[in-house]
Coordinates of C-alpha atoms and ligand atoms in Angstrom, one line a residue:
M244 CA 19.8 36.0 -19.9
L245 CA 18.0 34.0 -22.6
L246 CA 19.6 31.4 -24.9
T247 CA 19.3 31.2 -28.7
I248 CA 17.7 28.0 -30.1
G249 CA 21.2 26.9 -31.1
E250 CA 22.7 27.5 -27.6
F251 CA 19.7 25.9 -25.9
G252 CA 19.8 22.9 -28.3
H253 CA 23.5 22.4 -27.6
A254 CA 23.0 22.6 -23.8
S255 CA 19.9 20.3 -23.8
G256 CA 21.0 17.8 -26.4
L257 CA 17.9 18.5 -28.5
S258 CA 18.1 19.5 -32.1
P259 CA 16.7 22.9 -33.3
K260 CA 14.3 20.9 -35.5
A261 CA 13.1 18.9 -32.4
L262 CA 12.8 22.2 -30.4
R263 CA 10.6 23.8 -33.1
L264 CA 8.4 20.7 -33.1
Y265 CA 8.1 20.7 -29.3
D266 CA 7.1 24.3 -29.4
E267 CA 4.4 23.6 -32.0
L268 CA 3.1 20.8 -29.8
G269 CA 3.1 23.0 -26.7
L270 CA 5.5 20.6 -25.1
L271 CA 8.4 23.1 -24.6
P272 CA 7.4 26.6 -25.7
P273 CA 10.3 29.1 -25.8
A274 CA 10.5 31.9 -23.1
R275 CA 10.3 34.5 -25.9
V276 CA 9.7 34.6 -29.6
D277 CA 11.1 37.7 -31.4
P278 CA 8.0 39.2 -33.0
L279 CA 10.0 40.5 -36.0
T280 CA 12.3 37.6 -36.8
G281 CA 10.4 34.8 -35.2
Y282 CA 13.6 33.6 -33.6
R283 CA 13.0 31.5 -30.4
F284 CA 14.8 32.2 -27.2
Y285 CA 14.9 29.9 -24.1
D286 CA 15.4 30.5 -20.4
P287 CA 18.2 28.4 -18.9
A288 CA 15.7 27.3 -16.3
Q289 CA 13.9 25.4 -19.1
L290 CA 16.9 23.1 -19.4
E291 CA 15.5 20.7 -16.7
R292 CA 12.3 20.2 -18.6
A293 CA 14.2 19.9 -21.9
G294 CA 16.4 17.2 -20.3
L295 CA 13.4 15.2 -19.1
V296 CA 11.8 15.5 -22.6
A297 CA 15.0 14.2 -24.1
W298 CA 15.2 11.2 -21.7
L299 CA 11.6 10.3 -22.2
R300 CA 12.1 10.4 -26.0
R301 CA 15.0 8.0 -25.5
L302 CA 12.5 5.7 -23.7
G303 CA 10.3 5.8 -26.8
M304 CA 7.5 7.6 -25.1
P305 CA 5.0 9.3 -27.5
L306 CA 5.1 13.1 -27.4
A307 CA 1.5 13.5 -26.3
R308 CA 2.3 11.3 -23.2
I309 CA 5.5 13.2 -22.6
R310 CA 3.6 16.5 -22.3
V311 CA 1.4 14.9 -19.7
V312 CA 4.3 13.6 -17.7
C313 CA 6.2 16.9 -17.8
D314 CA 3.3 18.7 -16.2
L315 CA 3.1 16.3 -13.3
A316 CA 4.7 16.7 -9.9
P317 CA 7.8 14.5 -9.6
G318 CA 6.2 11.7 -7.6
A319 CA 3.3 11.4 -10.0
A320 CA 5.7 11.7 -13.0
A321 CA 7.7 8.8 -11.6
A322 CA 4.5 6.7 -11.4
A323 CA 3.5 7.7 -14.9
V324 CA 6.9 6.6 -16.3
A325 CA 6.7 3.3 -14.4
A326 CA 3.2 2.7 -15.8
Y327 CA 4.4 3.5 -19.3
W328 CA 7.3 1.1 -19.0
A329 CA 5.1 -1.7 -17.6
Q330 CA 3.0 -1.3 -20.7
V331 CA 6.0 -1.4 -23.0
E332 CA 7.2 -4.6 -21.4
S333 CA 3.8 -6.2 -21.7
D334 CA 3.6 -5.2 -25.4
T335 CA 7.1 -6.5 -26.0
G336 CA 6.2 -9.8 -24.4
V337 CA 3.3 -10.2 -26.8
R338 CA 5.6 -9.3 -29.7
R339 CA 8.3 -11.6 -28.5
D340 CA 5.8 -14.5 -28.5
L341 CA 4.8 -13.6 -32.0
A342 CA 8.4 -13.4 -33.2
T343 CA 9.1 -16.8 -31.6
F344 CA 6.1 -18.2 -33.4
L345 CA 7.1 -16.7 -36.8
V346 CA 10.7 -18.0 -36.5
D347 CA 9.4 -21.4 -35.7
H348 CA 6.8 -21.3 -38.4
L349 CA 9.2 -20.1 -41.1
S350 CA 11.9 -22.7 -40.0
R351 CA 9.3 -25.4 -40.4
K352 CA 8.4 -24.2 -43.8
D353 CA 12.0 -24.3 -44.8
T354 CA 12.3 -28.0 -43.9
A355 CA 8.8 -29.0 -45.0
M356 CA 10.1 -30.4 -48.3
D357 CA 12.5 -32.8 -46.5
R358 CA 10.1 -33.8 -43.8
P359 CA 6.7 -34.8 -45.0
G360 CA 4.2 -34.9 -42.2
T361 CA 4.3 -38.2 -40.2
P362 CA 0.9 -38.3 -38.7
L363 CA 0.9 -39.6 -35.2
T364 CA -1.8 -41.7 -33.5
I365 CA -3.0 -40.6 -30.1
R366 CA -4.9 -42.5 -27.5
Y367 CA -7.0 -40.2 -25.4
A368 CA -9.6 -39.8 -22.7
A369 CA -11.3 -36.9 -21.0
L370 CA -13.4 -36.7 -17.9
T371 CA -15.0 -33.9 -15.9
D372 CA -16.4 -34.1 -12.4
T373 CA -18.4 -31.7 -10.2
G374 CA -16.3 -32.5 -7.1
L375 CA -17.7 -32.8 -3.6
I376 CA -18.6 -29.2 -2.7
R377 CA -19.9 -27.3 -5.8
E378 CA -23.6 -27.7 -6.7
S379 CA -23.0 -27.8 -10.5
N380 CA -20.2 -28.5 -12.9
Q381 CA -19.0 -25.4 -14.8
D382 CA -16.0 -27.2 -16.3
A383 CA -16.0 -28.8 -19.7
A384 CA -13.5 -31.3 -21.1
Y385 CA -13.1 -33.0 -24.5
A386 CA -10.8 -35.5 -26.1
G387 CA -10.9 -36.6 -29.8
A388 CA -8.5 -37.8 -32.5
R389 CA -7.2 -34.3 -33.2
L390 CA -8.3 -32.3 -30.2
L391 CA -7.8 -32.2 -26.5
A392 CA -9.4 -29.4 -24.5
V393 CA -10.4 -28.3 -21.0
A394 CA -12.3 -25.2 -20.0
D395 CA -13.2 -23.9 -16.5
G396 CA -16.2 -21.5 -16.6
F397 CA -16.8 -18.9 -13.9
G398 CA -19.6 -16.5 -13.1
A399 CA -23.3 -17.1 -13.2
G400 CA -23.1 -18.4 -16.8
G401 CA -19.9 -20.4 -16.3
A402 CA -21.2 -23.7 -17.6
P403 CA -22.5 -22.4 -20.9
A404 CA -19.3 -20.3 -21.3
S405 CA -17.0 -23.3 -20.9
A406 CA -19.3 -25.4 -23.2
A407 CA -19.3 -22.6 -25.8
A408 CA -15.5 -22.5 -25.8
I409 CA -15.1 -26.2 -26.2
D410 CA -17.8 -26.2 -28.9
A411 CA -15.9 -23.6 -31.0
L412 CA -12.8 -25.9 -31.0
R413 CA -14.7 -29.1 -31.6
R414 CA -15.4 -28.0 -35.1
L415 CA -11.7 -28.1 -35.7
D416 CA -11.6 -31.7 -34.5
L417 CA -14.4 -32.7 -36.9
A418 CA -12.7 -30.8 -39.8
A419 CA -9.3 -32.3 -39.2
G420 CA -10.7 -35.8 -38.6
G421 CA -12.6 -35.6 -41.9
D422 CA -9.6 -35.6 -44.2
A423 CA -8.7 -39.0 -45.7
A424 CA -9.8 -40.8 -42.5
G425 CA -7.4 -38.7 -40.5
T426 CA -4.3 -40.1 -42.0
Q427 CA -3.2 -36.9 -43.7
P428 CA -1.2 -34.3 -41.8
G429 CA -4.2 -32.1 -42.0
V430 CA -3.8 -28.4 -42.6
P431 CA -0.4 -26.7 -42.6
A432 CA 0.9 -25.6 -39.2
G433 CA 0.6 -21.8 -39.9
T434 CA -2.9 -22.3 -41.2
L435 CA -3.7 -24.4 -38.2
L436 CA -2.6 -21.6 -35.8
N437 CA -4.8 -19.1 -37.8
T438 CA -7.7 -21.5 -37.6
L439 CA -7.1 -21.9 -33.9
E440 CA -7.0 -18.2 -33.4
N441 CA -10.2 -17.8 -35.2
A442 CA -11.8 -20.5 -33.1
V443 CA -10.7 -18.7 -29.9
R444 CA -12.2 -15.5 -31.2
Q445 CA -15.4 -17.3 -32.0
A446 CA -15.4 -18.8 -28.5
N447 CA -14.9 -15.3 -27.0
E448 CA -17.7 -13.9 -29.1
A449 CA -19.9 -16.8 -28.0
V450 CA -19.2 -15.9 -24.4
R451 CA -20.0 -12.2 -25.1
G452 CA -23.2 -13.3 -26.8
L453 CA -24.3 -15.2 -23.6
A454 CA -23.7 -12.1 -21.5
E455 CA -25.6 -9.8 -23.9
T456 CA -28.6 -12.0 -24.3
D457 CA -29.0 -12.5 -20.5
P458 CA -27.9 -9.6 -18.3
S459 CA -28.0 -11.8 -15.2
L460 CA -24.9 -13.6 -16.7
Q461 CA -22.7 -10.5 -16.5
G462 CA -19.2 -11.3 -15.4
L463 CA -19.2 -14.8 -16.8
G464 CA -16.2 -16.3 -18.6
T465 CA -14.0 -19.3 -19.0
T466 CA -10.5 -20.5 -19.2
L467 CA -9.4 -22.6 -22.2
T468 CA -6.5 -24.8 -22.6
A469 CA -6.4 -27.0 -25.8
M470 CA -4.2 -28.9 -28.2
V471 CA -4.9 -29.5 -31.9
W472 CA -2.8 -32.1 -33.7
T473 CA -1.7 -31.9 -37.3
G474 CA 0.8 -34.5 -38.4
S475 CA 3.7 -34.6 -35.9
Q476 CA 3.0 -31.1 -34.6
L477 CA 0.5 -29.9 -32.2
A478 CA -0.7 -26.4 -31.7
L479 CA -1.4 -25.3 -28.2
V480 CA -3.8 -22.6 -27.2
H481 CA -4.1 -21.4 -23.6
I482 CA -5.8 -18.7 -21.6
G483 CA -6.5 -18.7 -17.9
D484 CA -5.3 -21.0 -15.1
S485 CA -6.1 -24.4 -16.5
R486 CA -2.8 -26.2 -17.4
A487 CA -1.1 -28.4 -19.9
Y488 CA 1.6 -30.9 -18.8
L489 CA 3.9 -33.0 -20.8
L490 CA 5.3 -36.3 -19.5
R491 CA 8.4 -37.1 -21.6
G492 CA 11.4 -39.3 -20.7
G493 CA 9.9 -39.9 -17.3
E494 CA 9.9 -36.2 -16.4
L495 CA 6.8 -34.0 -16.0
F496 CA 6.9 -30.5 -17.5
Q497 CA 4.2 -27.8 -17.1
I498 CA 4.0 -26.3 -20.6
T499 CA 1.5 -23.5 -20.0
H500 CA 1.9 -20.4 -17.9
D501 CA -1.0 -19.5 -15.5
H502 CA -2.6 -16.2 -16.3
T503 CA -3.1 -15.3 -12.7
L504 CA -2.2 -12.4 -10.5
V505 CA -0.2 -14.7 -8.1
Q506 CA 1.8 -16.2 -11.0
S507 CA 2.7 -12.7 -12.2
M508 CA 3.8 -11.9 -8.6
V509 CA 5.9 -15.1 -8.6
D510 CA 7.4 -14.1 -11.9
D511 CA 8.3 -10.7 -10.5
G512 CA 9.9 -12.3 -7.4
R513 CA 7.3 -10.7 -5.1
L514 CA 5.9 -14.1 -4.0
S515 CA 7.3 -17.6 -3.7
P516 CA 5.5 -20.5 -5.4
G517 CA 4.6 -21.8 -1.9
E518 CA 3.0 -18.4 -0.9
A519 CA 1.1 -18.3 -4.2
A520 CA -0.5 -21.7 -3.5
S521 CA -2.1 -20.3 -0.3
H522 CA -2.6 -16.7 -1.4
P523 CA -6.2 -15.5 -0.8
Q524 CA -6.4 -14.1 -4.3
R525 CA -4.8 -17.2 -6.0
T526 CA -7.8 -17.7 -8.3
L527 CA -7.8 -14.1 -9.6
L528 CA -7.3 -14.4 -13.4
L529 CA -5.4 -11.8 -15.4
R530 CA -6.7 -13.2 -18.7
A531 CA -9.7 -15.3 -19.6
L532 CA -12.3 -15.7 -22.4
D533 CA -14.7 -13.2 -20.9
G534 CA -16.2 -11.7 -24.0
G535 CA -13.9 -8.6 -23.7
D536 CA -11.6 -7.2 -26.4
T537 CA -8.4 -8.1 -24.6
A538 CA -9.0 -11.8 -24.3
A539 CA -5.6 -12.7 -25.9
A540 CA -4.7 -16.4 -25.7
D541 CA -1.2 -17.9 -25.9
L542 CA -0.8 -19.8 -29.1
R543 CA 2.2 -21.9 -30.1
L544 CA 3.4 -24.9 -32.0
H545 CA 5.0 -27.9 -30.3
D546 CA 6.7 -31.0 -31.6
A547 CA 5.0 -34.2 -30.4
L548 CA 7.1 -37.3 -30.1
P549 CA 6.1 -40.9 -29.9
G550 CA 5.9 -41.8 -26.2
D551 CA 4.8 -38.3 -25.1
R552 CA 1.9 -38.1 -22.7
Y553 CA -0.1 -34.9 -22.4
L554 CA -2.4 -33.9 -19.6
L555 CA -4.7 -30.9 -19.7
C556 CA -6.5 -30.1 -16.4
S557 CA -8.5 -27.5 -14.7
D558 CA -7.3 -25.9 -11.4
G559 CA -9.7 -28.2 -9.5
L560 CA -6.9 -30.8 -10.0
T561 CA -3.7 -28.7 -9.5
A562 CA -5.0 -26.7 -6.5
V563 CA -5.6 -29.9 -4.6
V564 CA -3.3 -32.6 -5.9
P565 CA 0.5 -32.0 -5.4
G566 CA 2.6 -32.1 -8.6
P567 CA 4.5 -35.3 -7.5
D568 CA 1.2 -37.1 -7.2
I569 CA 0.1 -36.1 -10.6
H570 CA 3.5 -37.2 -11.9
R571 CA 3.2 -40.6 -10.2
V572 CA -0.3 -41.3 -11.7
L573 CA 0.7 -40.2 -15.2
A574 CA 3.9 -42.3 -15.1
A575 CA 2.3 -45.4 -13.6
V576 CA -1.2 -45.7 -15.2
T577 CA -1.0 -46.9 -18.8
E578 CA -4.5 -46.4 -20.0
P579 CA -5.5 -42.7 -20.5
E580 CA -9.1 -43.5 -19.4
Q581 CA -7.9 -45.0 -16.1
A582 CA -5.3 -42.2 -15.7
V583 CA -8.0 -39.4 -15.8
R584 CA -10.2 -41.4 -13.4
E585 CA -7.4 -41.8 -10.9
L586 CA -6.5 -38.1 -11.1
I587 CA -10.0 -37.0 -10.5
A588 CA -10.3 -39.5 -7.6
L589 CA -7.2 -37.9 -6.1
A590 CA -8.8 -34.4 -6.3
N591 CA -11.9 -35.7 -4.6
A592 CA -9.9 -37.6 -2.0
G593 CA -8.3 -34.2 -1.3
G594 CA -11.8 -32.7 -0.5
G595 CA -13.0 -32.1 -4.1
P596 CA -13.5 -28.3 -3.4
D597 CA -13.8 -27.4 -7.1
N598 CA -15.0 -28.9 -10.4
V599 CA -12.2 -30.9 -11.8
S600 CA -11.4 -31.9 -15.4
C601 CA -8.7 -33.9 -17.0
A602 CA -7.8 -34.9 -20.5
V603 CA -5.0 -37.2 -21.3
A604 CA -3.5 -38.1 -24.7
D605 CA -0.7 -40.6 -25.5
V606 CA 1.3 -40.2 -28.6
V607 CA 1.7 -43.9 -29.7
G608 CA 3.6 -43.5 -33.0
D609 CA 3.0 -43.3 -36.7
E610 CA -0.4 -44.2 -38.1
P611 CA -0.5 -47.2 -40.3
A612 CA -0.7 -46.5 -44.1
P613 CA -4.2 -46.6 -45.4
Ligands
LIG851 MG1 -11.8 -24.3 -11.3

């Protein structure tokens, strides 16, 4: 016996309006439509499909996708729902980061009147080394008055890729250093992040350009981890598996998150950090500047304090030198230049299997008035 649209709607929890829409979309056509009145009638056996549609709507799944899922066998439908949800969580993660940034940015704007920028001086050094095994160095590192950066190129054009990434950011250092001998807080923080995002886009386009002009370079790309200072704030940009560390109050904090397959497995609880370190696919990157459209970098603001010491490094350091050893060198060696030398020496003492790059910056306090 067939149910009227009202009865079927009541039983399925779907409104008559929704049922008419789902009919028009071919998602849930009625069992019979009265040719004279146009009234829709449904078979009770359709309740199961209607229930699934209702649940998927509650998940926020778009109707076109629901129609696909409803036509799948249960096992495939389960996989499709899981894939949809993984995508939602990934999108939400990106939006959460954006929301955090906006809250931070607007809060700073609110207090900007009371807190004029107090520019900080940094002492800095950067060094990159081929290591003991590789034939060439595809890493690049840079340290300047307003910028600290490391990039780890991969593929046949890895070296030009990392160099292009650093070059795109170096323009920011020159621009920032050019204002009133570097004593002004530079550009506002929000503008700084926009500028940084543009620079990352330019870097990505430069990498794409390399691959397009020389087909033998297909598959090239680079990581990029960098900091740009403005006043007492710094903006951090990060994509790939190079890292940024902060030594503050004697403690060492990793302030970037590796964009690697093994790190995502650690995050999901499928792998322990120890297992990740020896995993055969530990270098597989989930994100990098590879010229693709999805090369999204993490961007955020960070408050620098006098006494802070920052380290940026490529995986040639962290894959070989244990965290406590990095911590010890950073805590003990006063001069940035000597610190980067000692860190690279440790990587080479550990076999130097990869190119290794380090950049260290010390925040030493307010700049003297001009
Ligand atoms: Mg490397």
